PDB file of C-alpha atoms in Angstrom:
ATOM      1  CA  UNK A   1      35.859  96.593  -5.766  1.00  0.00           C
ATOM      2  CA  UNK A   2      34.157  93.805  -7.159  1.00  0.00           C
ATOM      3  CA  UNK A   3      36.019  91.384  -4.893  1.00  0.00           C
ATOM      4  CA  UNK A   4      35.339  93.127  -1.723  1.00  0.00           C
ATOM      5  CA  UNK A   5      31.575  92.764  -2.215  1.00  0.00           C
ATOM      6  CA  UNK A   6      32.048  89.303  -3.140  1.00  0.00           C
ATOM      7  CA  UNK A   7      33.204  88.824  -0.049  1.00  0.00           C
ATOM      8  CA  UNK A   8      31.039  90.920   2.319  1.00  0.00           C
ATOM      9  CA  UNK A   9      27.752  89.390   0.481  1.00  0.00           C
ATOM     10  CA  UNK A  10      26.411  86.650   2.777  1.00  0.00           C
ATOM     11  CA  UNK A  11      26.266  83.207   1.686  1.00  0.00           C
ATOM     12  CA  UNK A  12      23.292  81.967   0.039  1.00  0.00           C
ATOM     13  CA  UNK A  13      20.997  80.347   2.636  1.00  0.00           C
ATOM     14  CA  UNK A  14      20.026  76.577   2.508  1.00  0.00           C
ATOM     15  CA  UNK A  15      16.707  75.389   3.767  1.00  0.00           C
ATOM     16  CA  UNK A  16      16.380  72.743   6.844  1.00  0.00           C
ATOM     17  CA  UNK A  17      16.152  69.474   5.422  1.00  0.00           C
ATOM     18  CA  UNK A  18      13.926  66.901   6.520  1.00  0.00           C
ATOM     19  CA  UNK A  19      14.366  64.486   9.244  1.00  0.00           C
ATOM     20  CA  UNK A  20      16.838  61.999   8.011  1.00  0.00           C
ATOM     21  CA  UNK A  21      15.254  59.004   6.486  1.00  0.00           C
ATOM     22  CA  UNK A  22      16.803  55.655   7.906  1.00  0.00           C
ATOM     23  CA  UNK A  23      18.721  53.297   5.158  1.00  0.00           C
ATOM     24  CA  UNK A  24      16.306  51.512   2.871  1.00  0.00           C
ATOM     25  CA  UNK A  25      15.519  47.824   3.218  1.00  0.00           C
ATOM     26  CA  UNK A  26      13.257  45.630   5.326  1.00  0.00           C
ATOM     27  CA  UNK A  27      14.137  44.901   9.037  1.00  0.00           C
ATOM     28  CA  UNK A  28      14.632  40.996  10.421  1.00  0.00           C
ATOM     29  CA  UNK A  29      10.868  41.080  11.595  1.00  0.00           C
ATOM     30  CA  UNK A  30       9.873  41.651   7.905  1.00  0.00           C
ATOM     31  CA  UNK A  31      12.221  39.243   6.349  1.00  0.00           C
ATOM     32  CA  UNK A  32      10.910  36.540   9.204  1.00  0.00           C
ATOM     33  CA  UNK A  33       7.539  37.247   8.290  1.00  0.00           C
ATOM     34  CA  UNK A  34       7.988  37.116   4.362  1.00  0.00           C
ATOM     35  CA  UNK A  35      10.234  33.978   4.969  1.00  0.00           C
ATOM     36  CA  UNK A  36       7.251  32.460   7.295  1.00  0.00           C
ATOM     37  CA  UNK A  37       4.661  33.509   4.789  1.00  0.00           C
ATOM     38  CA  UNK A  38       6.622  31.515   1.782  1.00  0.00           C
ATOM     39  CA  UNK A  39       6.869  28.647   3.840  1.00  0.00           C
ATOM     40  CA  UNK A  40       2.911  28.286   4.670  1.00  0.00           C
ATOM     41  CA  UNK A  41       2.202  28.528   1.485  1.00  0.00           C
ATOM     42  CA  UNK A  42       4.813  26.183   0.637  1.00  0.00           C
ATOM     43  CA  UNK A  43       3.366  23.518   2.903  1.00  0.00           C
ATOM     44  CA  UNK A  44       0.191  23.845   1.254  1.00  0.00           C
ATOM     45  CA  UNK A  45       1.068  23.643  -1.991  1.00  0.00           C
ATOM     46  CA  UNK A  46       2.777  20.635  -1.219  1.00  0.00           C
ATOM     47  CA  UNK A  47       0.036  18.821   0.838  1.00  0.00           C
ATOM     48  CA  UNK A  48      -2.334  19.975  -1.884  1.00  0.00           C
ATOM     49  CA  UNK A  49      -0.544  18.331  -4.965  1.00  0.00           C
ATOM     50  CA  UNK A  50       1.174  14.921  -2.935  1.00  0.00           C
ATOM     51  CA  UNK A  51      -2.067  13.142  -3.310  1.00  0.00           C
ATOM     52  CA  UNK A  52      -1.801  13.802  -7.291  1.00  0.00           C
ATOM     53  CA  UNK A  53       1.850  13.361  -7.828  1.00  0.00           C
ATOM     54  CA  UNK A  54       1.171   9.987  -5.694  1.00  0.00           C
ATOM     55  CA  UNK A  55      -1.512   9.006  -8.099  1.00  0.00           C
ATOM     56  CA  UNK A  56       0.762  10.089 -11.272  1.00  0.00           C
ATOM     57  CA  UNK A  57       3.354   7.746 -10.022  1.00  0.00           C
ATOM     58  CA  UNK A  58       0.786   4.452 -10.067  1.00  0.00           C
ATOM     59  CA  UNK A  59      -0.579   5.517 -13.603  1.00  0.00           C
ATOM     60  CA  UNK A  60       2.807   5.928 -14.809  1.00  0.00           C
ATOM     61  CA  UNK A  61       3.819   2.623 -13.096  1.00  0.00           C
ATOM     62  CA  UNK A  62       0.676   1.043 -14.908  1.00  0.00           C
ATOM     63  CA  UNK A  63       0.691   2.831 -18.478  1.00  0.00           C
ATOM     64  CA  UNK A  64       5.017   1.337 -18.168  1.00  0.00           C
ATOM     65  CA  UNK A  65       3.809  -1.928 -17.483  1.00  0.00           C
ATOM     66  CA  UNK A  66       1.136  -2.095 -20.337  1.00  0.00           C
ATOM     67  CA  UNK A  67       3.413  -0.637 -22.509  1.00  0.00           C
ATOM     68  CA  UNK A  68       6.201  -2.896 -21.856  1.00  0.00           C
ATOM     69  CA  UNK A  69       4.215  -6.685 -22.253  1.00  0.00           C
ATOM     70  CA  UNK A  70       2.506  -5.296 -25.049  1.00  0.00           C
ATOM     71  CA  UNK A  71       6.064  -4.357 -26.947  1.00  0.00           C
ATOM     72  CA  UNK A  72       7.015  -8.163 -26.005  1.00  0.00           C
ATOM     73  CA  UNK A  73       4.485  -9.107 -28.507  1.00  0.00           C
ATOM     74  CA  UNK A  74       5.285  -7.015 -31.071  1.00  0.00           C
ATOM     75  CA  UNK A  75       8.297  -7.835 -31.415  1.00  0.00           C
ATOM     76  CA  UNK A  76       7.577 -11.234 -31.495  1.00  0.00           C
ATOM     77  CA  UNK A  77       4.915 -10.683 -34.112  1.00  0.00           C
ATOM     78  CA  UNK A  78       7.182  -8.326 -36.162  1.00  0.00           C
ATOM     79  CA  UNK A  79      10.318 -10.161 -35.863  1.00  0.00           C
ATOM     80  CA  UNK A  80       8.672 -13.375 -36.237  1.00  0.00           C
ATOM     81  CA  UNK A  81      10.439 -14.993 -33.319  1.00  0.00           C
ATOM     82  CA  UNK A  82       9.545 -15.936 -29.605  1.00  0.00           C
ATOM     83  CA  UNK A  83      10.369 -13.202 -27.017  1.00  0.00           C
ATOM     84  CA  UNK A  84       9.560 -13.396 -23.387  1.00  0.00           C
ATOM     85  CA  UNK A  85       8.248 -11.008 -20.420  1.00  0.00           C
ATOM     86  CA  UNK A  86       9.911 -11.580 -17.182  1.00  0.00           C
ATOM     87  CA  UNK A  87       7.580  -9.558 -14.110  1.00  0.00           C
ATOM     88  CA  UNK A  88       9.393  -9.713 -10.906  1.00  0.00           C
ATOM     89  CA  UNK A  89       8.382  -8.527  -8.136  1.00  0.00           C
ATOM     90  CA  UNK A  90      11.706  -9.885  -5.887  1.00  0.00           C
ATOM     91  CA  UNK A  91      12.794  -6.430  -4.913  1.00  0.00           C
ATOM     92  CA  UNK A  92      12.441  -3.202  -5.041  1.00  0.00           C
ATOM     93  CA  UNK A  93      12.054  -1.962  -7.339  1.00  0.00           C
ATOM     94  CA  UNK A  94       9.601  -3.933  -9.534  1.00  0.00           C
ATOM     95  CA  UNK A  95      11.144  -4.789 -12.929  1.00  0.00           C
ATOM     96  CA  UNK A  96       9.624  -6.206 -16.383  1.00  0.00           C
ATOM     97  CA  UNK A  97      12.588  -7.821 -18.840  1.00  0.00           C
ATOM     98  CA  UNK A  98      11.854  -8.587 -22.508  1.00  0.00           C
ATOM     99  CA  UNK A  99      14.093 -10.747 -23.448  1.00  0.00           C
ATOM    100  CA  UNK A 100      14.644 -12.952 -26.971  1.00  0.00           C
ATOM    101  CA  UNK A 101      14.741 -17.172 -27.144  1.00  0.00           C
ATOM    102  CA  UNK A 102      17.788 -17.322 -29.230  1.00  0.00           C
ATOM    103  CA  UNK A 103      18.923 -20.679 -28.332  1.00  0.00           C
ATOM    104  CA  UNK A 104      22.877 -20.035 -29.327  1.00  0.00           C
ATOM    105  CA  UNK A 105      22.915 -16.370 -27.849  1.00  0.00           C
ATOM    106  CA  UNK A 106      20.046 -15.520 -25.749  1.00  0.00           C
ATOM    107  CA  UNK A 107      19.967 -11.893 -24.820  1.00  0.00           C
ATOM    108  CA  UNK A 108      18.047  -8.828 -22.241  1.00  0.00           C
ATOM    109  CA  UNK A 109      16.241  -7.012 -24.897  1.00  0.00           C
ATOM    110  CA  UNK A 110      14.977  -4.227 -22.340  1.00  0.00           C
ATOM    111  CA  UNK A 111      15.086  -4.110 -18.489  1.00  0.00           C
ATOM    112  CA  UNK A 112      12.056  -1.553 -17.307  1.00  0.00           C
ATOM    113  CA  UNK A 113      11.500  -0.394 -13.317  1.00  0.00           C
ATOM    114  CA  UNK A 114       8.489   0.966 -11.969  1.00  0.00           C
ATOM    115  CA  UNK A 115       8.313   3.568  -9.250  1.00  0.00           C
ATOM    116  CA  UNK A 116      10.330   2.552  -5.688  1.00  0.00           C
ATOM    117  CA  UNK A 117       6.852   3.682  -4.049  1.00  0.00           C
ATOM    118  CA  UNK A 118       4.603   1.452  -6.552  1.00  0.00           C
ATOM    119  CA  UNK A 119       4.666  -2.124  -7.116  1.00  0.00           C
ATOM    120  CA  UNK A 120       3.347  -5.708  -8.656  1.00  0.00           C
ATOM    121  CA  UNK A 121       0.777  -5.680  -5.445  1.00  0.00           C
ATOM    122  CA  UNK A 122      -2.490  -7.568  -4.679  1.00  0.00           C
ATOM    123  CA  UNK A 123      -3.830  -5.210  -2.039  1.00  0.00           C
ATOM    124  CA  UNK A 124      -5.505  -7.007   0.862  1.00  0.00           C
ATOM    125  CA  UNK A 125      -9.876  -6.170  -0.470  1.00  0.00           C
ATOM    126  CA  UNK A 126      -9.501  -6.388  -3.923  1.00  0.00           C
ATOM    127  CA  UNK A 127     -12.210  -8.388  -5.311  1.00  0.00           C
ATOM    128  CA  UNK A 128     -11.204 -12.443  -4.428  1.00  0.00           C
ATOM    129  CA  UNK A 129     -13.394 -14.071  -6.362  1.00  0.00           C
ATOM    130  CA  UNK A 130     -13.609 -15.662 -10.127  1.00  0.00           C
ATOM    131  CA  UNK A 131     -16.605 -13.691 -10.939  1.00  0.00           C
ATOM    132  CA  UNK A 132     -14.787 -10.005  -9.903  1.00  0.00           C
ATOM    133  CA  UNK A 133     -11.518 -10.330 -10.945  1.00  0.00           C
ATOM    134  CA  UNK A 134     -10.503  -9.082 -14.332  1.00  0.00           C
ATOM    135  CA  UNK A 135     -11.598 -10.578 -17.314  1.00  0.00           C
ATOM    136  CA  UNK A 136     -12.600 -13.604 -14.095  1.00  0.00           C
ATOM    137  CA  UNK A 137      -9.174 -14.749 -14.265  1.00  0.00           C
ATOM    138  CA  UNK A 138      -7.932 -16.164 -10.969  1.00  0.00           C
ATOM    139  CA  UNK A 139      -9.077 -14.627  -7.509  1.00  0.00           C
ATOM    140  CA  UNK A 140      -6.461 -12.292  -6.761  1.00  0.00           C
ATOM    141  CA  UNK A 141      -4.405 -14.412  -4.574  1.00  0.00           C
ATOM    142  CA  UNK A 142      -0.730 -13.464  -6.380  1.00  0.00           C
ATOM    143  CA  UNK A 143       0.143 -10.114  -7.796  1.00  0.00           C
ATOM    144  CA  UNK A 144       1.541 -11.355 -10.528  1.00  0.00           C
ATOM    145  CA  UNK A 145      -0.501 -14.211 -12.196  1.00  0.00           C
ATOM    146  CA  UNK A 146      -0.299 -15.803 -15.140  1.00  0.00           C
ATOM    147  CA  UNK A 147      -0.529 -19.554 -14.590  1.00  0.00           C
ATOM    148  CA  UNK A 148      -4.403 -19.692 -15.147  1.00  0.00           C
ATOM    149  CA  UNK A 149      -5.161 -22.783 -16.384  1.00  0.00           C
ATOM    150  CA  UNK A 150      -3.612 -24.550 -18.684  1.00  0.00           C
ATOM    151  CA  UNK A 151      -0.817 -22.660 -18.000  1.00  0.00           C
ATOM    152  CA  UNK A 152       1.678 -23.520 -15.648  1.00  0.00           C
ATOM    153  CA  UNK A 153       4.273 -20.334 -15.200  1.00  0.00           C
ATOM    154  CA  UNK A 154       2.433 -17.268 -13.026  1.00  0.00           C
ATOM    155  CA  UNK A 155       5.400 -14.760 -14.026  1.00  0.00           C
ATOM    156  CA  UNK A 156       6.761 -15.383 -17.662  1.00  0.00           C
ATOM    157  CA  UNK A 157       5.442 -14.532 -20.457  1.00  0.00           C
ATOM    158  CA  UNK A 158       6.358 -16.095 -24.093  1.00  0.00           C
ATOM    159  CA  UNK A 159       5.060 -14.333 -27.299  1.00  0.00           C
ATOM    160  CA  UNK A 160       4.838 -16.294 -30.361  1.00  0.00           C
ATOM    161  CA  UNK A 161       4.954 -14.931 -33.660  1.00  0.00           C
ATOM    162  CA  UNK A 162       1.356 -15.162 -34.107  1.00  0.00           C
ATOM    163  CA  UNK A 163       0.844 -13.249 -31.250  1.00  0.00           C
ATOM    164  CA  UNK A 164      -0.444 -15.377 -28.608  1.00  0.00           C
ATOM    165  CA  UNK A 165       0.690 -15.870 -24.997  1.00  0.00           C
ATOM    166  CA  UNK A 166       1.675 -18.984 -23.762  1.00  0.00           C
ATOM    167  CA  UNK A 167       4.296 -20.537 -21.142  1.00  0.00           C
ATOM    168  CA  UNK A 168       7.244 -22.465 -21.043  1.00  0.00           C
ATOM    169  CA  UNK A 169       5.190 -25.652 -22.122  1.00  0.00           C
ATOM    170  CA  UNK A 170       3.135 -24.131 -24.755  1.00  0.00           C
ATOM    171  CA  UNK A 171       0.383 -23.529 -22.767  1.00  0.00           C
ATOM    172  CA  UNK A 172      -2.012 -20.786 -23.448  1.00  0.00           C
ATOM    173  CA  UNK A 173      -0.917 -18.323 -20.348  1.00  0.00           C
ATOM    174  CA  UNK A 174      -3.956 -16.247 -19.632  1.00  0.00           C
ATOM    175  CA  UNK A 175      -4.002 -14.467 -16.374  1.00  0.00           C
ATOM    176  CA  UNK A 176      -3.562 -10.653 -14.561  1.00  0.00           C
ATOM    177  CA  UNK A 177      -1.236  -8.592 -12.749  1.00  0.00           C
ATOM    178  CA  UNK A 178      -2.156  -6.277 -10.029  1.00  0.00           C
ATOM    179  CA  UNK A 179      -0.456  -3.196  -9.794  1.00  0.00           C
ATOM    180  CA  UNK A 180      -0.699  -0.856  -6.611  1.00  0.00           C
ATOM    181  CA  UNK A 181       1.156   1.610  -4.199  1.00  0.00           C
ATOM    182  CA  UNK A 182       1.793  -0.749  -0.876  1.00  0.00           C
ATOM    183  CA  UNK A 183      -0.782   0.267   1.777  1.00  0.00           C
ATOM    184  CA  UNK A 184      -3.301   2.354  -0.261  1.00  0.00           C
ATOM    185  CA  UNK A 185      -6.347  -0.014  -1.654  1.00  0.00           C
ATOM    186  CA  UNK A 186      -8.024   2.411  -3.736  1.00  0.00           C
ATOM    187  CA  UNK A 187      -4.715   3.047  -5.808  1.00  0.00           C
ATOM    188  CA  UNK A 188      -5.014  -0.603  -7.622  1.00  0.00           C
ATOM    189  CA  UNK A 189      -4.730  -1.151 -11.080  1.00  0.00           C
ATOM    190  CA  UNK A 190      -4.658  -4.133 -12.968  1.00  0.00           C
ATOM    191  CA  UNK A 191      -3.856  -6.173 -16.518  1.00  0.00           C
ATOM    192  CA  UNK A 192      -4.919  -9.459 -18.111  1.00  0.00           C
ATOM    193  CA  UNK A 193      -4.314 -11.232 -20.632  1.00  0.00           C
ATOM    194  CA  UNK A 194      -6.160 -13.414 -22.895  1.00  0.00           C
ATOM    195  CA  UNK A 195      -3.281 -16.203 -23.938  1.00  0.00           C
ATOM    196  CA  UNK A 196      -4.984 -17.133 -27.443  1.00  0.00           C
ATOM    197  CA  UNK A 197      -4.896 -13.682 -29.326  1.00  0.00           C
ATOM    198  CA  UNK A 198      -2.604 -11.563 -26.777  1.00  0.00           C
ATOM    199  CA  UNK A 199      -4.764  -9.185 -26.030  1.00  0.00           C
ATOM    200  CA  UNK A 200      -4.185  -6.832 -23.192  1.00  0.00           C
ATOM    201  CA  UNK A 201      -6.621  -4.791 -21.139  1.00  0.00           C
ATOM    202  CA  UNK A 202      -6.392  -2.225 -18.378  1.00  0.00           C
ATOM    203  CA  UNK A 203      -8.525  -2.236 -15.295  1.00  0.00           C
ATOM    204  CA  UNK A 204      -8.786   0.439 -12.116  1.00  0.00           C
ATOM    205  CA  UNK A 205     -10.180  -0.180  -8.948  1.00  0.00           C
ATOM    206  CA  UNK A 206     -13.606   1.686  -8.137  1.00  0.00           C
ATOM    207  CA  UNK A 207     -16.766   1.374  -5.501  1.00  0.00           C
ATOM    208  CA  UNK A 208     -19.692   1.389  -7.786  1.00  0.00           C
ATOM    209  CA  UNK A 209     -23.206   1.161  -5.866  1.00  0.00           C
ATOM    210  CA  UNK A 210     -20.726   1.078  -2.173  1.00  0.00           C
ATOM    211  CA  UNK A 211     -19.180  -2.366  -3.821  1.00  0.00           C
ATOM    212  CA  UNK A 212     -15.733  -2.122  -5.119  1.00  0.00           C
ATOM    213  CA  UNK A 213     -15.374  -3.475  -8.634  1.00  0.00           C
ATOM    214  CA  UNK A 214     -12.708  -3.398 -11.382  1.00  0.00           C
ATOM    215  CA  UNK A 215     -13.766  -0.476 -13.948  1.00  0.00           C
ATOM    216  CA  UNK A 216     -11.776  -1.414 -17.680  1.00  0.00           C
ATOM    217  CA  UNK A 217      -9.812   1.392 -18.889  1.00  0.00           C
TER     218      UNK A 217
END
């Protein structure tokens, strides 16, 4: 008995669903949009910050350059020896090589390269004169100069133990070398040195009063 109404009682009824959703996900017009979207803002980011990272690359190129002539003389000073500072500005990319004067076995102490993009560069407008270059050493006319009279040698520098700069012939070697990214003026930096005591200072290029002039660092 209980089987037979089982079977006469009418299923229970279901309700109408909904329209059927489609499958989940974005279309190809989204995912060109989103994709065009991240690439604007790509672009900008990367117009925005090239200027800087350009500018990072010359201060790093210039803070390497101070760092490495002014490690030439300590050495020499601690080690109580003669060590030399070759710049070269030959190829690309610009090197500096500290190397020792050991007349039986001479050897490359340190090989250092700047940035492919920056370079030992005396950008055409610098100030040309004695009284506006650094520390009025020279005019400007060679990137790397370090033959200021009485020295004789523009590009090697020799360390003595007592800390002074001088050239091949014992010379006091006073002088500067320009540092710049090829092409952009305003991205100059500069270094000279003052033979007798070895002291090093930093200089940037600047317009102060609408006149360009080297700012120390």
């Amino acid at each position: 008995m209980m089987d037979d109404q089982c079977a006469s009682r009418k299923p229970f009824p279901r309700k109408k669903t909904a329209l059927v959703r489609g499958v989940n996900g974005f279309s190809m017009v989204e995912l060109l949009i989103v994709m065009t979207v991240g690439l604007i803002v790509t672009a900008i980011g990367f117009i925005t910050l090239a200027p800087a990272m350009k500018q990072i690359r010359v201060s790093n190129a210039y803070n390497t350059t101070l760092a490495t002539i002014r490690q030439a003389r300590e050495m020499a000073v601690s080690n109580r020896d003669i060590y030399t500072v070759t710049l070269s500005n030959a190829a690309v990319p610009s090197t500096l090589i500290i190397s020792d004067t050991n007349p039986v076995n001479p050897h490359v102490v340190e090989t250092v390269k700047l940035p492919n993009d920056v370079s030992f560069d005396n950008e055409p407008g610098i100030p040309n004169t004695v009284l506006t270059s650094p520390d009025n050493f020279g005019t400007g006319a060679q990137a790397i100069d370090f033959a200021q009279p009485p020295a004789t040698q523009s590009n090697v520098i020799y360390f003595y133990p007592d800390g002074a700069a001088r050239d091949a012939n014992s010379n006091l070697n006073n002088g500067v070398v320009y540092i710049a990214r090829p092409g952009e003026l305003m991205s100059s930096h500069a270094i000279s040195l003052w033979g007798a005591t070895g002291r090093l200072r930093g200089w940037r290029l600047i317009y102060k009063s609408g006149v360009l002039t080297w700012s120390q660092m």
